[in-house]
């Protein structure tokens, strides 16, 4: 391996180590709010059903993700501040406010894709 090739490989490896990992996932989404509003979320924050927040099983608290509803095409940015969802194969639980912004509040569930911001 030439010196240039070694330097190029080392530079590429350094970029991978120090770049934040992109995260993307598609699947089912639901929303929650009533009954949880004003209670403490898993992050320790007080849950506000009208805020742009969400629950995810593994993403760190404070992570911002863009959620795109595959039915309406609408997108919204939310901050992960809780854990869940715990129903079926859903990938994210959105606050009531985020569900309303995406246009699926009346349906209760929808298909979304999420991408880390």
JSON list of C-alpha atoms in Angstrom, two decimals:
[
{"chain": "A", "resi": 1, "resn": "UNK", "atom": "CA", "xyz": [0.00, 0.00, 0.00]},
{"chain": "A", "resi": 2, "resn": "UNK", "atom": "CA", "xyz": [1.41, 3.41, -0.93]},
{"chain": "A", "resi": 3, "resn": "UNK", "atom": "CA", "xyz": [1.86, 6.23, 1.57]},
{"chain": "A", "resi": 4, "resn": "UNK", "atom": "CA", "xyz": [-0.93, 8.21, -0.16]},
{"chain": "A", "resi": 5, "resn": "UNK", "atom": "CA", "xyz": [-3.32, 5.25, 0.13]},
{"chain": "A", "resi": 6, "resn": "UNK", "atom": "CA", "xyz": [-2.53, 4.85, 3.84]},
{"chain": "A", "resi": 7, "resn": "UNK", "atom": "CA", "xyz": [-3.12, 8.56, 4.49]},
{"chain": "A", "resi": 8, "resn": "UNK", "atom": "CA", "xyz": [-6.39, 8.49, 2.52]},
{"chain": "A", "resi": 9, "resn": "UNK", "atom": "CA", "xyz": [-7.62, 5.42, 4.42]},
{"chain": "A", "resi": 10, "resn": "UNK", "atom": "CA", "xyz": [-6.68, 6.97, 7.77]},
{"chain": "A", "resi": 11, "resn": "UNK", "atom": "CA", "xyz": [-8.47, 10.21, 6.86]},
{"chain": "A", "resi": 12, "resn": "UNK", "atom": "CA", "xyz": [-11.62, 8.35, 5.83]},
{"chain": "A", "resi": 13, "resn": "UNK", "atom": "CA", "xyz": [-11.57, 6.34, 9.06]},
{"chain": "A", "resi": 14, "resn": "UNK", "atom": "CA", "xyz": [-11.18, 9.53, 11.12]},
{"chain": "A", "resi": 15, "resn": "UNK", "atom": "CA", "xyz": [-14.18, 11.08, 9.38]},
{"chain": "A", "resi": 16, "resn": "UNK", "atom": "CA", "xyz": [-16.30, 8.02, 10.21]},
{"chain": "A", "resi": 17, "resn": "UNK", "atom": "CA", "xyz": [-15.22, 8.09, 13.85]},
{"chain": "A", "resi": 18, "resn": "UNK", "atom": "CA", "xyz": [-15.88, 11.79, 14.39]},
{"chain": "A", "resi": 19, "resn": "UNK", "atom": "CA", "xyz": [-18.99, 12.24, 12.23]},
{"chain": "A", "resi": 20, "resn": "UNK", "atom": "CA", "xyz": [-22.35, 11.78, 13.93]},
{"chain": "A", "resi": 21, "resn": "UNK", "atom": "CA", "xyz": [-24.06, 8.64, 12.72]},
{"chain": "A", "resi": 22, "resn": "UNK", "atom": "CA", "xyz": [-27.02, 9.25, 10.52]},
{"chain": "A", "resi": 23, "resn": "UNK", "atom": "CA", "xyz": [-30.18, 7.52, 11.61]},
{"chain": "A", "resi": 24, "resn": "UNK", "atom": "CA", "xyz": [-33.16, 6.69, 9.42]},
{"chain": "A", "resi": 25, "resn": "UNK", "atom": "CA", "xyz": [-36.09, 4.35, 9.95]},
{"chain": "A", "resi": 26, "resn": "UNK", "atom": "CA", "xyz": [-39.56, 3.83, 8.49]},
{"chain": "A", "resi": 27, "resn": "UNK", "atom": "CA", "xyz": [-42.55, 2.22, 10.15]},
{"chain": "A", "resi": 28, "resn": "UNK", "atom": "CA", "xyz": [-45.69, 2.82, 12.15]},
{"chain": "A", "resi": 29, "resn": "UNK", "atom": "CA", "xyz": [-46.34, 5.85, 14.32]},
{"chain": "A", "resi": 30, "resn": "UNK", "atom": "CA", "xyz": [-48.97, 6.66, 16.90]},
{"chain": "A", "resi": 31, "resn": "UNK", "atom": "CA", "xyz": [-49.57, 9.62, 19.18]},
{"chain": "A", "resi": 32, "resn": "UNK", "atom": "CA", "xyz": [-50.21, 10.18, 22.85]},
{"chain": "A", "resi": 33, "resn": "UNK", "atom": "CA", "xyz": [-51.10, 13.07, 25.11]},
{"chain": "A", "resi": 34, "resn": "UNK", "atom": "CA", "xyz": [-54.30, 12.91, 27.13]},
{"chain": "A", "resi": 35, "resn": "UNK", "atom": "CA", "xyz": [-53.61, 11.06, 30.35]},
{"chain": "A", "resi": 36, "resn": "UNK", "atom": "CA", "xyz": [-49.87, 11.80, 30.17]},
{"chain": "A", "resi": 37, "resn": "UNK", "atom": "CA", "xyz": [-49.99, 15.61, 29.91]},
{"chain": "A", "resi": 38, "resn": "UNK", "atom": "CA", "xyz": [-48.21, 17.21, 32.86]},
{"chain": "A", "resi": 39, "resn": "UNK", "atom": "CA", "xyz": [-46.60, 13.96, 34.00]},
{"chain": "A", "resi": 40, "resn": "UNK", "atom": "CA", "xyz": [-42.86, 13.29, 34.05]},
{"chain": "A", "resi": 41, "resn": "UNK", "atom": "CA", "xyz": [-41.47, 11.74, 30.84]},
{"chain": "A", "resi": 42, "resn": "UNK", "atom": "CA", "xyz": [-38.62, 9.21, 30.92]},
{"chain": "A", "resi": 43, "resn": "UNK", "atom": "CA", "xyz": [-36.16, 12.07, 30.29]},
{"chain": "A", "resi": 44, "resn": "UNK", "atom": "CA", "xyz": [-37.27, 13.82, 33.48]},
{"chain": "A", "resi": 45, "resn": "UNK", "atom": "CA", "xyz": [-39.03, 16.59, 31.56]},
{"chain": "A", "resi": 46, "resn": "UNK", "atom": "CA", "xyz": [-42.68, 17.40, 32.18]},
{"chain": "A", "resi": 47, "resn": "UNK", "atom": "CA", "xyz": [-44.64, 16.06, 29.22]},
{"chain": "A", "resi": 48, "resn": "UNK", "atom": "CA", "xyz": [-46.52, 18.70, 27.22]},
{"chain": "A", "resi": 49, "resn": "UNK", "atom": "CA", "xyz": [-48.94, 17.10, 24.77]},
{"chain": "A", "resi": 50, "resn": "UNK", "atom": "CA", "xyz": [-48.83, 20.19, 22.57]},
{"chain": "A", "resi": 51, "resn": "UNK", "atom": "CA", "xyz": [-45.03, 20.36, 22.29]},
{"chain": "A", "resi": 52, "resn": "UNK", "atom": "CA", "xyz": [-43.14, 18.90, 19.35]},
{"chain": "A", "resi": 53, "resn": "UNK", "atom": "CA", "xyz": [-41.77, 15.86, 21.17]},
{"chain": "A", "resi": 54, "resn": "UNK", "atom": "CA", "xyz": [-41.73, 12.10, 20.74]},
{"chain": "A", "resi": 55, "resn": "UNK", "atom": "CA", "xyz": [-40.97, 8.77, 22.38]},
{"chain": "A", "resi": 56, "resn": "UNK", "atom": "CA", "xyz": [-38.49, 6.35, 20.82]},
{"chain": "A", "resi": 57, "resn": "UNK", "atom": "CA", "xyz": [-37.14, 3.08, 22.18]},
{"chain": "A", "resi": 58, "resn": "UNK", "atom": "CA", "xyz": [-33.42, 3.73, 21.72]},
{"chain": "A", "resi": 59, "resn": "UNK", "atom": "CA", "xyz": [-32.52, 7.22, 20.45]},
{"chain": "A", "resi": 60, "resn": "UNK", "atom": "CA", "xyz": [-30.87, 9.38, 23.12]},
{"chain": "A", "resi": 61, "resn": "UNK", "atom": "CA", "xyz": [-32.98, 12.04, 24.84]},
{"chain": "A", "resi": 62, "resn": "UNK", "atom": "CA", "xyz": [-32.57, 15.39, 23.13]},
{"chain": "A", "resi": 63, "resn": "UNK", "atom": "CA", "xyz": [-32.12, 13.85, 19.66]},
{"chain": "A", "resi": 64, "resn": "UNK", "atom": "CA", "xyz": [-33.94, 15.83, 16.99]},
{"chain": "A", "resi": 65, "resn": "UNK", "atom": "CA", "xyz": [-35.58, 13.85, 14.22]},
{"chain": "A", "resi": 66, "resn": "UNK", "atom": "CA", "xyz": [-37.57, 14.84, 11.17]},
{"chain": "A", "resi": 67, "resn": "UNK", "atom": "CA", "xyz": [-40.74, 12.79, 10.92]},
{"chain": "A", "resi": 68, "resn": "UNK", "atom": "CA", "xyz": [-42.42, 12.54, 7.52]},
{"chain": "A", "resi": 69, "resn": "UNK", "atom": "CA", "xyz": [-45.94, 11.14, 7.25]},
{"chain": "A", "resi": 70, "resn": "UNK", "atom": "CA", "xyz": [-45.99, 8.82, 4.24]},
{"chain": "A", "resi": 71, "resn": "UNK", "atom": "CA", "xyz": [-49.73, 9.40, 3.72]},
{"chain": "A", "resi": 72, "resn": "UNK", "atom": "CA", "xyz": [-49.83, 13.21, 3.76]},
{"chain": "A", "resi": 73, "resn": "UNK", "atom": "CA", "xyz": [-46.22, 14.03, 2.87]},
{"chain": "A", "resi": 74, "resn": "UNK", "atom": "CA", "xyz": [-46.08, 16.51, 5.75]},
{"chain": "A", "resi": 75, "resn": "UNK", "atom": "CA", "xyz": [-42.94, 16.71, 7.89]},
{"chain": "A", "resi": 76, "resn": "UNK", "atom": "CA", "xyz": [-42.26, 17.96, 11.39]},
{"chain": "A", "resi": 77, "resn": "UNK", "atom": "CA", "xyz": [-39.17, 18.14, 13.59]},
{"chain": "A", "resi": 78, "resn": "UNK", "atom": "CA", "xyz": [-39.52, 16.64, 17.06]},
{"chain": "A", "resi": 79, "resn": "UNK", "atom": "CA", "xyz": [-37.22, 16.11, 20.03]},
{"chain": "A", "resi": 80, "resn": "UNK", "atom": "CA", "xyz": [-36.98, 12.70, 21.68]},
{"chain": "A", "resi": 81, "resn": "UNK", "atom": "CA", "xyz": [-37.85, 13.08, 25.37]},
{"chain": "A", "resi": 82, "resn": "UNK", "atom": "CA", "xyz": [-39.58, 9.82, 26.28]},
{"chain": "A", "resi": 83, "resn": "UNK", "atom": "CA", "xyz": [-39.40, 6.05, 25.76]},
{"chain": "A", "resi": 84, "resn": "UNK", "atom": "CA", "xyz": [-41.82, 4.00, 23.71]},
{"chain": "A", "resi": 85, "resn": "UNK", "atom": "CA", "xyz": [-43.86, 3.05, 21.83]},
{"chain": "A", "resi": 86, "resn": "UNK", "atom": "CA", "xyz": [-44.72, -0.22, 23.50]},
{"chain": "A", "resi": 87, "resn": "UNK", "atom": "CA", "xyz": [-47.49, -1.33, 21.14]},
{"chain": "A", "resi": 88, "resn": "UNK", "atom": "CA", "xyz": [-46.82, -3.64, 18.22]},
{"chain": "A", "resi": 89, "resn": "UNK", "atom": "CA", "xyz": [-44.10, -2.76, 15.74]},
{"chain": "A", "resi": 90, "resn": "UNK", "atom": "CA", "xyz": [-44.53, 1.02, 15.90]},
{"chain": "A", "resi": 91, "resn": "UNK", "atom": "CA", "xyz": [-41.25, 2.92, 15.75]},
{"chain": "A", "resi": 92, "resn": "UNK", "atom": "CA", "xyz": [-42.25, 6.25, 17.30]},
{"chain": "A", "resi": 93, "resn": "UNK", "atom": "CA", "xyz": [-44.92, 7.78, 19.53]},
{"chain": "A", "resi": 94, "resn": "UNK", "atom": "CA", "xyz": [-45.54, 11.45, 18.79]},
{"chain": "A", "resi": 95, "resn": "UNK", "atom": "CA", "xyz": [-47.06, 14.10, 20.99]},
{"chain": "A", "resi": 96, "resn": "UNK", "atom": "CA", "xyz": [-50.60, 15.17, 20.19]},
{"chain": "A", "resi": 97, "resn": "UNK", "atom": "CA", "xyz": [-49.23, 18.46, 18.80]},
{"chain": "A", "resi": 98, "resn": "UNK", "atom": "CA", "xyz": [-46.87, 16.70, 16.41]},
{"chain": "A", "resi": 99, "resn": "UNK", "atom": "CA", "xyz": [-49.63, 14.34, 15.25]},
{"chain": "A", "resi": 100, "resn": "UNK", "atom": "CA", "xyz": [-51.91, 17.30, 14.57]},
{"chain": "A", "resi": 101, "resn": "UNK", "atom": "CA", "xyz": [-49.15, 19.06, 12.59]},
{"chain": "A", "resi": 102, "resn": "UNK", "atom": "CA", "xyz": [-48.68, 15.92, 10.48]},
{"chain": "A", "resi": 103, "resn": "UNK", "atom": "CA", "xyz": [-52.43, 15.57, 9.96]},
{"chain": "A", "resi": 104, "resn": "UNK", "atom": "CA", "xyz": [-53.02, 12.12, 11.44]},
{"chain": "A", "resi": 105, "resn": "UNK", "atom": "CA", "xyz": [-54.50, 12.97, 14.83]},
{"chain": "A", "resi": 106, "resn": "UNK", "atom": "CA", "xyz": [-57.97, 11.75, 13.82]},
{"chain": "A", "resi": 107, "resn": "UNK", "atom": "CA", "xyz": [-56.62, 8.47, 12.39]},
{"chain": "A", "resi": 108, "resn": "UNK", "atom": "CA", "xyz": [-54.53, 7.68, 15.48]},
{"chain": "A", "resi": 109, "resn": "UNK", "atom": "CA", "xyz": [-51.79, 5.83, 13.58]},
{"chain": "A", "resi": 110, "resn": "UNK", "atom": "CA", "xyz": [-49.91, 6.38, 10.35]},
{"chain": "A", "resi": 111, "resn": "UNK", "atom": "CA", "xyz": [-46.85, 5.27, 8.42]},
{"chain": "A", "resi": 112, "resn": "UNK", "atom": "CA", "xyz": [-43.78, 7.51, 8.78]},
{"chain": "A", "resi": 113, "resn": "UNK", "atom": "CA", "xyz": [-40.11, 7.76, 8.03]},
{"chain": "A", "resi": 114, "resn": "UNK", "atom": "CA", "xyz": [-37.83, 9.38, 10.57]},
{"chain": "A", "resi": 115, "resn": "UNK", "atom": "CA", "xyz": [-34.36, 10.83, 10.00]},
{"chain": "A", "resi": 116, "resn": "UNK", "atom": "CA", "xyz": [-31.97, 12.24, 12.55]},
{"chain": "A", "resi": 117, "resn": "UNK", "atom": "CA", "xyz": [-31.33, 15.98, 12.17]}
]
